[in-house]
Amino acid sequence: MPEHVFRRGAVYHWRRRIPSRLREAGDPAEIQLSLHTRCLRTARARAARVAAVFAHVAYAEEDSQPLRIPPDPADRIAALLPAADPEPASLAHRLVRLLRAAIAGAVDLVQRLVAPPLAEPPQPQAAAPTPPTPVPAETLRRDVALPDLFAACVESKGQTEWTGKTVRDADRAVALFTEMIGERTARGLTAIDASDFQRLLGRLPAWHGRSIYKGLTGPQSIAKADRLETLVRRAEQGDAAAAEERDRMIGRSEMAVEKLLERLHPKTNNKHVGSLRAIFAFAEEHHYRAKDTNPFAGLFFSKAKMKKNQRRRRDVWSDDDLVRLFASPLYQGHGDARHEPGARITKDALYWAPLLAGFNGLRLEEALRIPVNAVMNIGGAWCLRIQASETQRLKTEASERTVPLHPLLVDLGLPEHAAAMRARGHKAIFPELRPGGPDNTLGYQFSKVFGSYRKRIGLDHPGRDFHALRKTFNTSIQRKHRSDAGRHYLLGHEHGGVNYEHYFSGFEVADLLPYLEDVHYAGDVRRALAITEGSEEGHSGG
């Protein structure tokens, strides 16, 4: 951790004691300023800038910088603060204002203090100065570094426009750009830089930051993947030394070498470039950059390109695999371990979630976050209301819907399970789950548990994961030639068209039941799910 930097929650802050000679009565003894980032690399760069300004203003001796700053701290601050800014009352408060300007990206301010300009973490050589902008300089804001432009963009958009995941994706894109291209400013980043970034992303290993690429920068990961690719090719030609070096490079990684050689998919490339395109659209809109100069405009891979580079797609579950899943100990009776045969059936998230995906088409997070009051009886039919709530977050507006429960889920006792959880005072029907991972989702840990269970019962086929159950549900309805509108509604998908959006009042529960009746799979699946008495509630395990 850089000196004087600490974390408060997930955000980095900078802290220093204010020299007593700069304080007046009532002034704080210490400065604590947010660096407005969760990225350590960005925090380190901003902390270096603000530390340089603080040191030159608060501690420089009169004869140490005779040509660059005035000898008195008050004069130093006055010389560096923009003339149009109002002056705070005390010297300490004026110092804090100056430091905030440094954090906000006043690169020119730092360069006036430090010669040579302050070096941030080692980066590729900066690009040559850009041609003068056609817009008069006085109409644009002060030029700022890319991480600081991103911080301003996030502050402007807030949580109303950008979700936490969107912010993290953009933060990742900025960090990758800085690693692979170098430090740039809002107006210093060129279309050539943007094009080079897109090209280098195409060479970046898909597993960058993980497995054998853990702890490496983008350029280092590319170099390692290139070397591994060469070694694999030589080893296939009978080069024993290359095979030995290949094995050393892979080390203890359990991942297949083909996976380690995969490069970033064009879809992920588009996501990173799209994040930067949005940041520079903000830069144009808020006068950090001239209009119509977005360097990332038009940079994206087409659907045809993405289809050509498509890796493994999710597959539907076959009836045989569904029978194997529902005839396994999880549903027929388990012992101390869920994959071992026994006499217990624990009806928790691990039991219910695959059923909700395979027979009702729910997304993973929708299934895991069902509130206890979302299972209800409407006109004699048991239904599930999916809507945004304290425990339920939705992916899109179309995700909000009320759908009938598949008769099999009713027979297996899902309404009784929800009632039992409500009687115990729980807010959700799966209270044993805890959020985790970078997006704080319930599915983060659940996916690992379900994946481990599938592996233990011999169902770890590539492409047949939890979400593939939802695809199986969709395929089963589609094969019956039902209307797309009803199928999209059950799945929580958008269904375009003027007729649907403006002249349709919605589905009744009775309209949707025939769709669910189509989802029966083979008869052996229902027989595998024969209702078992004496089930117990509990926690999901591996």
Coordinates of C-alpha atoms in Angstrom, one line a residue:
M1 CA 0.0 0.0 0.0
P2 CA 1.4 3.5 -0.9
E3 CA 2.5 5.7 2.0
H4 CA -0.4 7.7 3.5
V5 CA -3.0 5.7 1.6
F6 CA -5.7 3.6 3.3
R7 CA -9.0 2.0 2.3
R8 CA -12.3 3.0 3.7
G9 CA -14.7 0.3 2.6
A10 CA -13.7 -0.3 -1.0
V11 CA -12.5 3.2 -1.8
Y12 CA -8.9 4.4 -1.3
H13 CA -8.2 7.6 0.7
W14 CA -5.1 9.8 1.4
R15 CA -4.3 11.1 4.8
R16 CA -1.6 13.5 6.2
R17 CA -1.2 15.6 9.3
I18 CA -1.3 19.4 8.7
P19 CA 1.8 21.2 10.0
S20 CA 0.9 23.3 13.0
R21 CA 2.3 26.5 11.3
L22 CA -0.4 26.2 8.7
R23 CA -3.3 25.7 11.1
E24 CA -5.5 28.3 12.8
A25 CA -7.9 27.8 15.7
G26 CA -10.6 25.4 14.8
D27 CA -8.7 23.9 11.8
P28 CA -8.5 20.1 11.7
A29 CA -5.2 18.6 12.6
E30 CA -5.3 16.1 9.8
I31 CA -6.3 16.0 6.1
Q32 CA -8.3 13.0 4.9
L33 CA -9.3 13.0 1.2
S34 CA -11.0 10.5 -0.9
L35 CA -9.0 9.4 -4.0
H36 CA -12.3 8.5 -5.7
T37 CA -11.2 5.1 -6.9
R38 CA -11.3 1.4 -6.0
C39 CA -8.4 0.6 -8.2
L40 CA -5.0 0.5 -6.4
R41 CA -3.1 1.5 -9.5
T42 CA -5.2 4.6 -10.0
A43 CA -5.0 5.4 -6.2
R44 CA -1.2 5.1 -6.3
A45 CA -1.0 7.6 -9.2
R46 CA -3.4 10.1 -7.6
A47 CA -1.7 9.8 -4.2
A48 CA 1.7 10.5 -5.8
R49 CA 0.3 13.7 -7.3
V50 CA -1.3 15.0 -4.2
A51 CA 1.8 14.1 -2.1
A52 CA 4.0 16.1 -4.4
V53 CA 1.7 19.2 -4.1
F54 CA 1.5 18.8 -0.3
A55 CA 5.3 18.5 0.1
H56 CA 6.1 21.5 -2.1
V57 CA 3.5 23.7 -0.4
A58 CA 3.9 22.6 3.2
Y59 CA 7.5 21.7 3.6
A60 CA 9.7 23.3 0.8
E61 CA 12.4 25.6 2.2
E62 CA 12.7 29.1 0.9
D63 CA 16.0 28.4 -1.0
S64 CA 15.0 24.9 -2.3
Q65 CA 12.7 26.0 -5.2
P66 CA 13.6 29.6 -5.8
L67 CA 12.5 29.7 -9.4
R68 CA 9.3 27.8 -9.2
I69 CA 7.3 28.6 -6.1
P70 CA 7.2 31.6 -3.7
P71 CA 8.9 31.1 -0.3
D72 CA 5.8 31.6 1.9
P73 CA 3.2 28.8 2.0
A74 CA 0.3 31.2 1.7
D75 CA 1.9 32.7 -1.4
R76 CA 2.5 29.2 -2.8
I77 CA -1.1 28.2 -2.4
A78 CA -2.4 31.5 -3.9
A79 CA 0.0 31.1 -6.9
L80 CA -1.4 27.6 -7.6
L81 CA -5.1 28.0 -6.9
P82 CA -7.1 29.1 -10.0
A83 CA -7.6 32.8 -9.8
A84 CA -11.4 32.5 -10.2
D85 CA -11.8 30.2 -7.2
P86 CA -13.1 31.8 -4.0
E87 CA -10.5 31.8 -1.2
P88 CA -11.5 29.7 1.9
A89 CA -10.9 31.5 5.2
S90 CA -7.9 29.7 6.5
L91 CA -4.6 28.6 5.1
A92 CA -5.3 24.9 6.0
H93 CA -8.6 25.0 4.2
R94 CA -7.0 26.6 1.1
L95 CA -4.4 23.8 1.2
V96 CA -7.2 21.2 1.3
R97 CA -8.7 22.9 -1.8
L98 CA -5.4 22.8 -3.6
L99 CA -5.0 19.1 -2.8
R100 CA -8.4 18.3 -4.1
A101 CA -7.5 20.0 -7.3
A102 CA -4.5 17.7 -7.6
I103 CA -6.6 14.6 -7.0
A104 CA -9.2 15.8 -9.6
G105 CA -6.5 15.7 -12.2
A106 CA -4.7 19.0 -12.3
V107 CA -1.7 17.4 -14.1
D108 CA -0.5 20.8 -15.2
L109 CA -0.4 22.0 -11.6
V110 CA 1.8 19.1 -10.6
Q111 CA 4.1 19.6 -13.5
R112 CA 4.6 23.2 -12.6
L113 CA 5.9 22.0 -9.2
V114 CA 8.0 19.0 -10.2
A115 CA 10.7 18.8 -12.8
P116 CA 10.9 16.4 -14.5
P117 CA 7.1 15.8 -14.4
L118 CA 6.0 13.5 -11.7
A119 CA 6.4 9.9 -12.8
E120 CA 3.5 7.6 -12.1
P121 CA 3.8 3.8 -12.1
P122 CA 6.1 2.7 -15.0
Q123 CA 4.1 2.9 -18.3
P124 CA 4.8 2.6 -22.0
Q125 CA 6.2 5.8 -23.5
A126 CA 3.6 8.6 -23.9
A127 CA 2.4 9.5 -27.3
A128 CA 3.5 12.5 -29.1
P129 CA 1.5 15.7 -28.4
T130 CA -1.8 15.8 -30.3
P131 CA -2.5 18.4 -33.0
P132 CA -4.2 21.5 -31.7
T133 CA -8.0 21.0 -31.3
P134 CA -10.2 23.0 -33.7
V135 CA -12.2 24.3 -30.7
P136 CA -10.8 27.4 -29.0
A137 CA -8.9 26.4 -25.9
E138 CA -11.0 28.7 -23.7
T139 CA -14.2 26.7 -24.4
L140 CA -12.7 23.5 -22.9
R141 CA -12.0 22.5 -19.4
R142 CA -8.5 21.9 -18.0
D143 CA -7.0 18.7 -19.4
V144 CA -7.1 15.8 -17.0
A145 CA -5.6 12.3 -16.8
L146 CA -7.7 9.4 -18.0
P147 CA -8.3 7.9 -14.5
D148 CA -9.5 11.3 -13.3
L149 CA -11.8 11.7 -16.3
F150 CA -13.3 8.4 -15.4
A151 CA -13.8 9.5 -11.8
A152 CA -15.6 12.6 -13.0
C153 CA -17.7 10.5 -15.3
V154 CA -18.7 8.2 -12.5
E155 CA -19.5 11.1 -10.2
S156 CA -21.7 12.7 -12.9
K157 CA -23.6 9.5 -13.8
G158 CA -24.0 8.2 -10.3
Q159 CA -26.0 5.0 -9.6
T160 CA -29.0 6.2 -11.6
E161 CA -27.2 5.7 -15.0
W162 CA -24.3 3.3 -14.1
T163 CA -24.7 0.3 -11.8
G164 CA -21.9 -0.9 -9.6
K165 CA -21.1 -3.6 -12.2
T166 CA -20.9 -0.9 -15.0
V167 CA -18.5 1.1 -12.9
R168 CA -16.3 -1.9 -12.2
D169 CA -16.2 -2.8 -15.9
A170 CA -15.2 0.7 -16.8
D171 CA -12.6 0.9 -14.1
R172 CA -11.2 -2.4 -15.4
A173 CA -11.1 -1.0 -19.0
V174 CA -9.3 2.2 -17.8
A175 CA -6.7 0.1 -15.9
L176 CA -6.2 -2.2 -18.9
F177 CA -5.7 0.7 -21.3
T178 CA -3.1 2.3 -18.9
E179 CA -1.3 -1.0 -18.7
M180 CA -1.1 -1.6 -22.4
I181 CA -1.0 1.9 -24.0
G182 CA 0.3 4.1 -21.2
E183 CA -1.0 7.2 -19.3
R184 CA -3.0 9.6 -21.4
T185 CA -5.1 12.7 -20.8
A186 CA -8.6 13.5 -22.0
R187 CA -7.3 15.4 -25.0
G188 CA -4.1 13.5 -25.3
L189 CA -5.6 10.2 -26.2
T190 CA -5.7 9.7 -29.9
A191 CA -7.6 7.5 -32.4
I192 CA -4.3 5.6 -32.9
D193 CA -4.1 4.9 -29.2
A194 CA -7.7 3.6 -29.3
S195 CA -7.1 1.4 -32.3
D196 CA -3.9 0.0 -30.7
F197 CA -5.8 -0.8 -27.5
Q198 CA -8.5 -2.7 -29.4
R199 CA -5.8 -4.6 -31.3
L200 CA -3.9 -5.5 -28.1
L201 CA -7.0 -6.7 -26.4
G202 CA -7.4 -9.2 -29.2
R203 CA -4.1 -10.7 -28.1
L204 CA -4.8 -10.7 -24.4
P205 CA -5.3 -14.2 -22.9
A206 CA -8.9 -14.8 -21.9
W207 CA -7.6 -15.9 -18.5
H208 CA -5.6 -12.7 -17.9
G209 CA -5.3 -12.2 -14.2
R210 CA -6.0 -15.8 -13.3
S211 CA -4.2 -19.2 -13.4
I212 CA -0.7 -18.9 -14.9
Y213 CA -1.4 -15.2 -15.7
K214 CA -2.1 -14.2 -12.2
G215 CA -0.3 -11.0 -11.1
L216 CA 0.9 -10.1 -14.6
T217 CA 0.2 -6.9 -16.5
G218 CA -1.6 -7.0 -19.8
P219 CA 1.6 -6.9 -21.9
Q220 CA 3.2 -9.6 -19.7
S221 CA 0.2 -11.8 -20.1
I222 CA 0.3 -11.4 -23.9
A223 CA 4.1 -12.2 -24.0
K224 CA 3.5 -15.3 -21.8
A225 CA 0.6 -16.5 -24.0
D226 CA 2.7 -15.9 -27.2
R227 CA 5.6 -17.9 -25.7
L228 CA 3.3 -20.7 -24.6
E229 CA 1.8 -20.9 -28.0
T230 CA 5.2 -21.2 -29.6
L231 CA 6.2 -23.9 -27.1
V232 CA 3.1 -25.9 -27.7
R233 CA 3.7 -25.8 -31.5
R234 CA 7.3 -26.9 -31.1
A235 CA 6.4 -29.7 -28.7
E236 CA 3.9 -31.0 -31.2
Q237 CA 6.8 -31.2 -33.7
G238 CA 8.8 -33.4 -31.3
D239 CA 10.9 -30.7 -29.6
A240 CA 11.6 -32.2 -26.1
A241 CA 13.1 -29.0 -24.7
A242 CA 10.0 -27.0 -25.7
A243 CA 7.8 -29.6 -24.1
E244 CA 9.7 -29.4 -20.9
E245 CA 9.5 -25.6 -20.9
R246 CA 5.8 -25.8 -21.7
D247 CA 5.2 -28.0 -18.7
R248 CA 7.2 -25.8 -16.4
M249 CA 5.2 -22.8 -17.6
I250 CA 1.9 -24.5 -17.0
G251 CA 3.1 -25.7 -13.6
R252 CA 0.3 -27.0 -11.3
S253 CA -2.5 -25.4 -13.3
E254 CA -5.3 -27.9 -13.8
M255 CA -6.6 -26.0 -16.8
A256 CA -6.2 -27.5 -20.3
V257 CA -3.5 -25.9 -22.4
E258 CA -6.1 -25.0 -25.0
K259 CA -8.0 -22.9 -22.5
L260 CA -4.8 -21.1 -21.4
L261 CA -4.1 -20.2 -25.1
E262 CA -7.6 -18.7 -25.7
R263 CA -7.5 -15.0 -26.4
L264 CA -10.1 -12.4 -25.3
H265 CA -13.4 -12.9 -27.1
P266 CA -14.5 -10.1 -29.4
K267 CA -17.6 -9.6 -27.2
T268 CA -15.4 -8.9 -24.2
N269 CA -13.2 -6.7 -26.4
N270 CA -16.3 -4.7 -27.3
K271 CA -17.3 -4.3 -23.7
H272 CA -13.9 -2.8 -22.7
V273 CA -13.8 -0.5 -25.8
G274 CA -17.5 0.4 -25.2
S275 CA -16.7 1.5 -21.6
L276 CA -14.0 3.9 -22.9
R277 CA -16.3 5.1 -25.6
A278 CA -18.9 6.0 -23.0
I279 CA -16.2 7.8 -20.9
F280 CA -15.1 9.9 -23.9
A281 CA -18.7 10.6 -24.8
F282 CA -19.0 12.2 -21.4
A283 CA -15.7 14.1 -22.1
E284 CA -17.2 15.6 -25.2
E285 CA -20.5 16.4 -23.5
H286 CA -18.8 18.1 -20.5
H287 CA -16.2 20.0 -22.5
Y288 CA -13.1 18.0 -21.6
R289 CA -12.7 17.4 -25.3
A290 CA -13.9 18.9 -28.6
K291 CA -17.1 17.6 -30.1
D292 CA -17.0 14.7 -32.5
T293 CA -13.5 13.7 -31.5
N294 CA -14.3 10.5 -29.5
P295 CA -11.3 8.3 -30.3
F296 CA -13.3 5.1 -29.6
A297 CA -16.3 6.0 -31.9
G298 CA -16.9 3.3 -34.5
L299 CA -14.5 0.8 -32.8
F300 CA -16.4 -2.4 -32.3
F301 CA -16.5 -6.0 -33.7
S302 CA -19.6 -6.9 -35.7
K303 CA -21.9 -9.7 -34.8
A304 CA -20.5 -11.7 -37.7
K305 CA -17.0 -11.3 -36.3
M306 CA -18.2 -12.4 -32.8
K307 CA -20.1 -15.4 -34.3
K308 CA -17.0 -16.4 -36.2
N309 CA -14.9 -16.3 -33.0
Q310 CA -17.7 -18.0 -30.9
R311 CA -16.3 -20.3 -28.2
R312 CA -18.3 -22.9 -26.5
R313 CA -22.0 -22.1 -26.3
R314 CA -24.4 -23.3 -23.6
D315 CA -26.2 -26.5 -24.6
V316 CA -29.6 -27.8 -23.6
W317 CA -29.8 -30.5 -21.1
S318 CA -30.8 -33.9 -22.6
D319 CA -33.7 -35.9 -21.1
D320 CA -31.1 -38.5 -20.0
D321 CA -29.1 -35.9 -18.2
L322 CA -32.2 -34.4 -16.5
V323 CA -33.1 -37.9 -15.3
R324 CA -29.6 -38.4 -13.9
L325 CA -29.8 -35.1 -12.1
F326 CA -33.3 -35.6 -10.6
A327 CA -32.6 -39.3 -9.9
S328 CA -29.4 -38.3 -7.9
P329 CA -29.2 -38.3 -4.1
L330 CA -30.0 -34.6 -4.0
Y331 CA -33.6 -35.4 -5.0
Q332 CA -33.9 -39.1 -4.0
G333 CA -32.2 -39.0 -0.6
H334 CA -28.7 -38.1 0.6
G335 CA -26.4 -38.9 3.4
D336 CA -24.0 -36.6 5.2
A337 CA -22.7 -35.4 1.8
R338 CA -25.3 -34.3 -0.7
H339 CA -23.9 -36.5 -3.5
E340 CA -23.9 -39.7 -1.3
P341 CA -27.1 -41.8 -1.2
G342 CA -29.0 -41.7 2.0
A343 CA -32.4 -41.2 3.6
R344 CA -32.6 -37.4 3.8
I345 CA -34.0 -34.9 1.3
T346 CA -33.0 -31.3 2.2
K347 CA -35.3 -28.9 0.3
D348 CA -33.1 -25.8 0.2
A349 CA -31.7 -23.6 -2.6
L350 CA -29.6 -26.4 -4.1
Y351 CA -32.8 -28.5 -4.3
W352 CA -35.2 -25.9 -5.6
A353 CA -33.1 -23.6 -7.9
P354 CA -32.5 -26.2 -10.7
L355 CA -36.2 -27.0 -10.7
L356 CA -37.1 -23.3 -10.9
A357 CA -34.8 -22.9 -13.9
G358 CA -35.7 -26.1 -15.7
F359 CA -39.5 -25.9 -15.2
N360 CA -40.2 -22.2 -14.8
G361 CA -37.4 -20.6 -16.7
L362 CA -36.0 -18.4 -14.0
R363 CA -32.6 -16.8 -14.1
L364 CA -30.2 -17.9 -11.4
E365 CA -30.4 -14.7 -9.3
E366 CA -34.2 -14.5 -9.7
A367 CA -34.5 -18.0 -8.4
L368 CA -32.2 -17.5 -5.4
R369 CA -33.7 -14.2 -4.3
I370 CA -37.4 -15.0 -4.2
P371 CA -39.1 -13.2 -1.3
V372 CA -41.4 -15.3 0.9
N373 CA -44.5 -13.2 -0.1
A374 CA -43.8 -13.7 -3.9
V375 CA -45.3 -17.2 -3.9
M376 CA -49.1 -16.5 -4.0
N377 CA -52.4 -18.1 -5.0
I378 CA -54.2 -16.1 -7.7
G379 CA -57.6 -17.4 -8.7
G380 CA -56.9 -20.9 -7.4
A381 CA -53.5 -21.1 -9.2
W382 CA -50.2 -20.9 -7.5
C383 CA -48.1 -18.1 -9.0
L384 CA -44.7 -16.5 -8.6
R385 CA -44.4 -12.7 -8.7
I386 CA -41.0 -11.5 -9.8
Q387 CA -40.4 -7.8 -9.1
A388 CA -37.8 -5.5 -7.6
S389 CA -37.8 -5.7 -3.8
E390 CA -35.6 -5.6 -0.8
T391 CA -34.4 -9.1 -1.6
Q392 CA -34.9 -9.2 -5.4
R393 CA -32.9 -7.3 -8.0
L394 CA -34.0 -7.5 -11.7
K395 CA -31.9 -7.5 -14.8
T396 CA -34.3 -5.6 -17.1
E397 CA -37.8 -3.9 -16.9
A398 CA -39.2 -6.9 -18.7
S399 CA -38.0 -9.2 -15.9
E400 CA -40.9 -7.9 -13.7
R401 CA -43.7 -10.4 -14.2
T402 CA -46.2 -12.7 -12.5
V403 CA -46.1 -16.3 -13.8
P404 CA -47.9 -19.5 -12.8
L405 CA -45.8 -22.1 -11.0
H406 CA -45.2 -25.3 -12.9
P407 CA -47.6 -27.9 -11.5
L408 CA -44.6 -30.1 -10.6
L409 CA -43.2 -27.5 -8.3
V410 CA -46.6 -27.2 -6.6
D411 CA -46.7 -31.0 -6.2
L412 CA -43.2 -31.0 -4.7
G413 CA -44.2 -28.4 -2.1
L414 CA -42.7 -25.1 -3.1
P415 CA -45.7 -23.1 -1.7
E416 CA -45.4 -24.9 1.6
H417 CA -41.7 -24.2 1.7
A418 CA -42.3 -20.5 1.2
A419 CA -45.0 -20.5 3.9
A420 CA -42.6 -22.3 6.3
M421 CA -39.9 -19.7 5.7
R422 CA -42.4 -16.9 6.2
A423 CA -43.5 -18.4 9.5
R424 CA -39.9 -18.5 10.7
G425 CA -39.6 -14.7 10.1
H426 CA -37.4 -14.9 7.0
K427 CA -37.7 -12.4 4.1
A428 CA -36.6 -14.8 1.4
I429 CA -37.3 -18.5 0.7
F430 CA -33.6 -19.4 0.8
P431 CA -32.3 -17.6 3.9
E432 CA -29.2 -19.9 4.1
L433 CA -27.6 -18.1 1.1
R434 CA -25.1 -15.3 1.5
P435 CA -23.9 -12.9 -1.2
G436 CA -20.4 -12.9 -2.5
G437 CA -18.1 -12.2 -5.4
P438 CA -17.3 -8.9 -7.1
D439 CA -21.0 -8.2 -7.8
N440 CA -22.2 -9.3 -4.4
T441 CA -24.6 -11.9 -5.8
L442 CA -26.1 -15.0 -4.2
G443 CA -25.2 -16.9 -7.4
Y444 CA -21.5 -16.5 -6.8
Q445 CA -21.1 -19.2 -4.2
F446 CA -24.2 -21.2 -5.3
S447 CA -22.7 -21.7 -8.8
K448 CA -19.6 -23.3 -7.2
V449 CA -21.7 -25.6 -5.1
F450 CA -23.9 -26.6 -8.0
G451 CA -20.9 -27.1 -10.3
S452 CA -19.2 -29.2 -7.6
Y453 CA -22.3 -31.4 -7.2
R454 CA -22.7 -31.9 -11.0
K455 CA -19.1 -33.0 -11.2
R456 CA -19.5 -35.5 -8.3
I457 CA -22.5 -37.1 -10.1
G458 CA -20.8 -37.1 -13.5
L459 CA -22.7 -34.2 -15.1
D460 CA -19.9 -31.7 -15.6
H461 CA -20.4 -31.6 -19.4
P462 CA -19.1 -28.3 -21.0
G463 CA -21.9 -25.9 -21.8
R464 CA -24.5 -27.7 -19.5
D465 CA -24.4 -25.4 -16.5
F466 CA -27.2 -23.9 -14.5
H467 CA -28.2 -21.3 -17.1
A468 CA -28.4 -24.1 -19.7
L469 CA -31.5 -25.4 -17.7
R470 CA -33.2 -22.1 -18.6
K471 CA -32.3 -22.6 -22.2
T472 CA -33.7 -26.1 -22.0
F473 CA -37.0 -24.6 -20.7
N474 CA -37.1 -22.1 -23.5
T475 CA -36.4 -24.8 -26.1
S476 CA -39.1 -27.1 -24.8
I477 CA -41.7 -24.4 -25.2
Q478 CA -40.4 -23.3 -28.6
R479 CA -40.7 -26.8 -30.0
K480 CA -44.4 -26.7 -29.3
H481 CA -44.8 -23.6 -31.6
R482 CA -46.3 -21.4 -28.9
S483 CA -46.5 -17.7 -29.5
D484 CA -43.2 -15.8 -28.9
A485 CA -45.0 -13.2 -26.8
G486 CA -46.0 -15.6 -24.1
R487 CA -42.6 -17.4 -24.1
H488 CA -40.7 -14.1 -23.9
Y489 CA -43.0 -13.0 -21.0
L490 CA -42.3 -16.2 -19.0
L491 CA -38.6 -15.8 -19.5
G492 CA -38.6 -12.1 -18.7
H493 CA -37.4 -11.0 -22.1
E494 CA -38.2 -7.9 -24.0
H495 CA -40.7 -8.5 -26.8
G496 CA -40.7 -5.6 -29.3
G497 CA -43.3 -4.4 -31.7
V498 CA -45.8 -1.6 -31.6
N499 CA -48.7 -4.1 -31.2
Y500 CA -47.2 -5.7 -28.2
E501 CA -46.0 -2.5 -26.5
H502 CA -49.1 -0.3 -27.1
Y503 CA -52.1 -2.5 -27.9
F504 CA -51.6 -5.5 -25.5
S505 CA -52.8 -5.3 -21.9
G506 CA -50.9 -8.3 -20.7
F507 CA -51.3 -12.0 -19.9
E508 CA -53.7 -13.7 -17.5
V509 CA -52.4 -16.7 -15.5
A510 CA -54.7 -19.0 -17.4
D511 CA -53.1 -17.8 -20.7
L512 CA -49.7 -19.0 -19.5
L513 CA -50.5 -22.4 -18.0
P514 CA -50.6 -24.2 -21.4
Y515 CA -47.0 -23.0 -22.0
L516 CA -45.9 -24.7 -18.7
E517 CA -47.8 -27.8 -19.5
D518 CA -45.6 -28.1 -22.6
V519 CA -42.5 -28.3 -20.3
H520 CA -42.7 -32.0 -19.2
Y521 CA -39.6 -33.4 -20.8
A522 CA -39.5 -37.2 -20.9
G523 CA -41.8 -39.2 -18.6
D524 CA -38.8 -40.6 -16.8
V525 CA -38.0 -37.1 -15.5
R526 CA -41.3 -36.9 -13.6
R527 CA -40.9 -40.4 -12.3
A528 CA -37.4 -39.5 -11.1
L529 CA -39.0 -36.6 -9.1
A530 CA -41.5 -38.8 -7.3
I531 CA -42.7 -36.9 -4.2
T532 CA -40.9 -38.1 -1.1
E533 CA -42.4 -37.7 2.3
G534 CA -40.5 -36.5 5.3
S535 CA -38.3 -33.9 3.6
E536 CA -36.4 -31.5 5.8
E537 CA -35.3 -27.8 5.5
G538 CA -31.6 -27.1 5.7
H539 CA -28.5 -25.6 4.2
S540 CA -27.0 -26.3 0.8
G541 CA -23.8 -28.2 0.9
G542 CA -21.3 -29.7 -1.5

